[in-house]
XYZ file of C-alpha atoms in Angstrom:
300
model
C -0.161 0.028 -0.162
C 2.732 2.540 0.976
C 4.348 2.123 -2.634
C 1.047 2.929 -4.360
C 0.444 5.758 -2.217
C 4.320 7.139 -2.948
C 3.938 6.246 -6.656
C 0.186 8.143 -6.701
C 1.747 11.006 -4.937
C 4.438 11.510 -7.923
C 1.777 10.763 -10.806
C -0.257 13.787 -8.936
C 2.674 16.590 -8.204
C 4.177 15.174 -11.724
C 1.672 16.904 -13.846
C 1.969 20.464 -12.006
C 5.798 20.464 -12.341
C 7.438 23.166 -14.513
C 8.993 20.574 -16.912
C 6.022 18.060 -17.581
C 4.886 20.838 -20.511
C 8.511 19.537 -22.308
C 7.244 15.747 -21.731
C 6.320 14.705 -25.675
C 2.658 13.699 -26.224
C 3.395 10.374 -26.171
C 5.191 10.300 -22.443
C 1.928 12.522 -21.660
C -0.433 9.725 -22.650
C 1.686 7.245 -20.956
C 1.688 9.317 -17.675
C -2.132 9.787 -18.018
C -2.143 5.713 -18.498
C 0.006 4.793 -15.395
C -2.012 7.456 -13.246
C -5.279 5.544 -13.946
C -3.535 2.124 -13.536
C -2.429 3.386 -9.926
C -5.537 4.546 -9.092
C -7.462 1.421 -9.525
C -4.525 -0.342 -7.878
C -5.220 1.507 -4.410
C -9.018 0.457 -5.001
C -8.102 -2.581 -5.378
C -5.852 -2.702 -1.970
C -8.635 -0.655 -0.271
C -11.376 -3.278 -1.359
C -10.822 -6.335 1.353
C -11.452 -3.594 3.901
C -14.974 -2.826 2.216
C -15.789 -6.278 1.627
C -14.746 -7.274 5.358
C -16.775 -4.970 6.721
C -20.341 -4.842 4.425
C -20.230 -8.140 3.478
C -18.718 -10.062 6.187
C -19.744 -7.479 9.108
C -16.347 -7.766 10.667
C -16.105 -11.536 11.172
C -13.033 -13.648 10.483
C -13.412 -15.788 7.251
C -11.483 -17.493 5.299
C -13.261 -16.409 2.381
C -12.178 -13.333 3.333
C -8.532 -13.721 3.130
C -8.965 -15.256 -0.211
C -10.781 -12.190 -1.200
C -7.609 -10.230 -0.262
C -5.121 -12.287 -1.853
C -6.789 -11.847 -5.398
C -7.296 -7.921 -4.859
C -3.748 -7.987 -3.805
C -2.146 -10.013 -6.663
C -4.397 -7.769 -9.384
C -3.199 -4.800 -7.592
C 0.094 -5.835 -7.973
C -0.284 -6.340 -11.851
C -1.337 -2.587 -12.106
C 1.051 -1.089 -9.755
C 4.051 -2.772 -11.670
C 2.995 -1.726 -15.358
C 2.600 1.669 -13.559
C 6.092 1.221 -12.105
C 7.173 0.344 -15.230
C 5.560 3.825 -17.296
C 6.756 6.062 -14.534
C 10.462 4.651 -14.507
C 9.998 4.716 -18.198
C 9.260 8.367 -18.534
C 11.659 9.885 -15.771
C 14.779 7.676 -17.385
C 13.576 8.687 -20.806
C 14.291 12.190 -19.602
C 17.621 11.649 -17.437
C 19.906 9.412 -19.550
C 18.107 11.144 -22.895
C 17.360 8.056 -24.716
C 14.519 6.995 -25.742
C 15.395 3.455 -26.391
C 17.720 2.950 -23.076
C 15.014 4.585 -21.204
C 12.142 2.426 -21.899
C 14.423 -0.636 -21.722
C 15.717 0.330 -18.344
C 12.004 0.850 -17.440
C 10.305 -1.911 -18.728
C 13.389 -4.246 -17.301
C 12.711 -2.884 -13.991
C 8.579 -3.776 -14.434
C 9.266 -7.072 -15.646
C 11.835 -8.070 -13.163
C 9.149 -6.740 -10.502
C 6.408 -9.200 -12.432
C 9.109 -12.074 -12.158
C 9.741 -11.866 -8.333
C 6.217 -11.079 -7.549
C 4.441 -14.287 -9.709
C 6.963 -15.644 -11.526
C 9.309 -17.024 -8.322
C 5.996 -18.072 -6.796
C 4.088 -19.994 -9.466
C 7.911 -22.056 -9.308
C 7.992 -22.243 -5.793
C 4.071 -23.410 -5.922
C 5.400 -26.440 -7.527
C 7.500 -27.608 -4.453
C 6.055 -25.668 -2.200
C 3.191 -24.851 0.198
C 0.118 -27.499 -0.831
C -0.907 -28.123 2.711
C -0.971 -24.812 3.421
C -3.018 -23.776 0.541
C -5.074 -27.153 1.483
C -5.996 -25.685 4.532
C -6.651 -22.303 3.322
C -9.327 -23.620 0.258
C -10.758 -25.841 3.404
C -11.258 -22.836 5.537
C -12.759 -20.830 2.924
C -16.234 -21.212 4.396
C -15.386 -20.767 7.955
C -16.684 -17.774 9.730
C -15.300 -17.399 13.264
C -16.240 -14.615 15.913
C -13.048 -12.959 16.876
C -12.581 -11.617 20.426
C -13.713 -8.304 20.979
C -10.285 -6.761 21.343
C -9.206 -8.052 17.761
C -12.337 -7.041 16.187
C -11.707 -3.703 17.373
C -8.093 -3.821 16.113
C -8.776 -4.929 12.876
C -11.722 -2.451 12.393
C -9.121 0.652 13.425
C -6.214 -1.265 11.635
C -8.424 -1.263 8.332
C -8.827 2.452 8.920
C -5.250 3.062 9.475
C -4.519 1.433 6.170
C -6.776 3.620 4.445
C -5.878 6.872 6.087
C -1.871 7.171 4.303
C -3.440 7.035 0.894
C -6.332 9.969 1.888
C -3.514 11.960 3.335
C -1.117 11.642 1.048
C -3.830 12.619 -1.809
C -4.715 15.645 0.204
C -1.193 17.141 0.843
C -0.916 16.832 -2.997
C -4.242 18.968 -3.242
C -3.396 21.589 -0.735
C 0.336 22.087 -2.340
C -0.330 22.357 -5.980
C -2.682 25.839 -5.033
C 0.501 27.348 -4.692
C 2.062 26.608 -7.917
C 1.793 28.701 -10.876
C 0.320 25.715 -13.021
C -2.432 25.737 -10.854
C -2.767 29.584 -11.606
C -3.288 28.914 -15.385
C -5.910 25.756 -15.017
C -9.232 26.843 -16.285
C -12.122 27.623 -13.558
C -14.181 24.167 -14.081
C -10.757 22.408 -12.939
C -10.371 24.810 -10.152
C -13.434 24.754 -8.933
C -13.821 20.952 -9.619
C -10.503 20.539 -7.052
C -11.924 22.651 -4.243
C -14.673 19.998 -3.803
C -12.343 16.917 -4.138
C -10.165 18.670 -1.538
C -13.192 18.987 0.897
C -14.142 15.465 0.263
C -11.201 14.315 0.877
C -10.953 16.547 3.878
C -14.051 14.905 4.959
C -12.990 11.418 4.393
C -9.517 11.693 6.517
C -11.444 13.304 9.428
C -14.020 10.447 9.426
C -11.260 7.935 9.432
C -9.453 9.353 12.256
C -12.572 9.439 14.312
C -13.318 5.881 15.431
C -9.914 5.894 16.938
C -10.585 9.720 18.641
C -13.814 7.995 20.040
C -12.352 5.253 21.384
C -9.595 7.091 23.071
C -12.296 9.894 24.385
C -15.258 7.990 25.019
C -14.001 4.601 26.239
C -10.626 5.529 27.569
C -9.122 2.815 25.173
C -11.142 0.330 26.568
C -13.342 -3.051 24.395
C -16.670 -2.480 23.877
C -18.971 -3.626 21.318
C -20.016 0.303 20.892
C -16.406 1.069 19.200
C -17.502 -1.403 16.473
C -21.206 -0.483 16.646
C -20.164 3.038 15.597
C -16.831 2.941 14.021
C -17.443 0.386 11.793
C -19.905 2.539 10.015
C -17.943 5.625 10.042
C -15.180 3.982 8.249
C -16.850 2.768 5.547
C -18.792 6.113 4.920
C -15.528 7.455 4.683
C -14.694 5.658 1.541
C -17.608 7.631 -0.356
C -15.917 10.989 -0.095
C -12.466 9.225 -0.854
C -13.805 7.918 -4.219
C -15.155 11.529 -4.985
C -12.182 13.260 -4.422
C -9.813 10.833 -6.444
C -12.028 10.770 -9.130
C -12.418 14.958 -8.748
C -8.429 15.618 -8.584
C -7.675 12.401 -11.508
C -9.767 14.531 -13.824
C -7.859 17.578 -12.971
C -4.759 16.208 -13.506
C -5.461 14.456 -16.739
C -7.099 17.171 -18.190
C -3.579 19.040 -18.183
C -1.898 16.254 -18.742
C -4.097 15.525 -21.807
C -5.027 18.474 -23.000
C -8.611 17.956 -23.170
C -11.441 17.571 -20.719
C -13.341 14.680 -23.293
C -10.565 11.675 -22.489
C -10.052 13.263 -19.322
C -13.592 12.825 -18.360
C -14.015 8.982 -19.706
C -10.660 8.024 -17.679
C -11.999 9.967 -14.192
C -15.553 8.209 -14.448
C -13.797 4.824 -15.473
C -11.698 5.472 -11.782
C -15.204 6.539 -10.428
C -16.924 3.330 -11.529
C -13.986 1.197 -10.698
C -13.459 2.333 -6.598
C -17.098 2.677 -6.418
C -18.060 -0.946 -7.519
C -15.126 -2.027 -5.871
C -15.771 -0.214 -2.622
C -19.519 -0.499 -2.487
C -21.429 -2.037 -5.402
C -20.088 -5.369 -5.292
C -20.109 -5.551 -0.931
C -23.969 -4.620 -1.020
C -24.756 -6.485 -4.132
C -23.528 -9.834 -2.492
C -24.433 -8.881 0.981
C -27.874 -8.749 -0.637
C -27.731 -12.164 -2.377
C -26.981 -13.419 0.975
C -29.633 -12.183 2.822
C -31.841 -13.143 -0.050
C -30.133 -17.034 -0.053
C -30.994 -17.362 3.800
C -34.307 -15.757 3.602
C -34.908 -19.040 0.774
C -33.558 -21.379 3.230
C -35.588 -20.159 5.904
C -38.897 -19.998 3.750
C -37.933 -23.442 2.228
C -37.198 -24.995 5.963
C -40.688 -23.582 7.141
């Protein structure tokens, strides 16, 4: 998550640097592609927390571990591609050689893919069979963890999301003081203000459960912490999604020099994160509820 947050910060800040305008059109399109990929990557990394809260109600399930593994694997793929693109853009400028810069960036991306996927697939044929079998057998198992563990899980999920929101908020505050921001169209500046307020609200909400836990209950364990804190953590994802999509439009419209592709790309980002954080969990939760009702009706 930390690596994705750092790369996301570079993506947002880079478009407002003085030398960005000297990049080639191909480099700018590549930069826009990398931005969309890293935003979706961050969305995938946050998705397991939403699934755990909305579908599993904070219960410890084998299925949650499987979903976390799948989302992490998909996120790493997008992260590797985005990292390769960004390294290519930077190394082309440093080395003043397009071929050498592309080869260097692509090599690093392939090394990442080999380390994260290739090595695992090779080792899989010789190691880990008992553990994989155990994980598969526990997929449908649900356990109610001790209260202290459930509170820590909820607070940890908020802490995982919070740095990404803080990194985005830092970018939003900093670019207002740049000359480039002054040259943005009025629509982009107003949208940036709305995105800034959205992300600031998300940060406030993400900090709230920990603050309440300390101030109201003096850090002691009580079901009220989860009952109040879990919905607040989920609610914080909505303004975060709006802020990510809003500023992705601001950055992409500058990078691409056109509002139409920027609108399409920002809409894609919004649909992906809303779908991952809310659409998928709520649809599956509704299907699970209908299945339970059907079973109860059949048993009756």
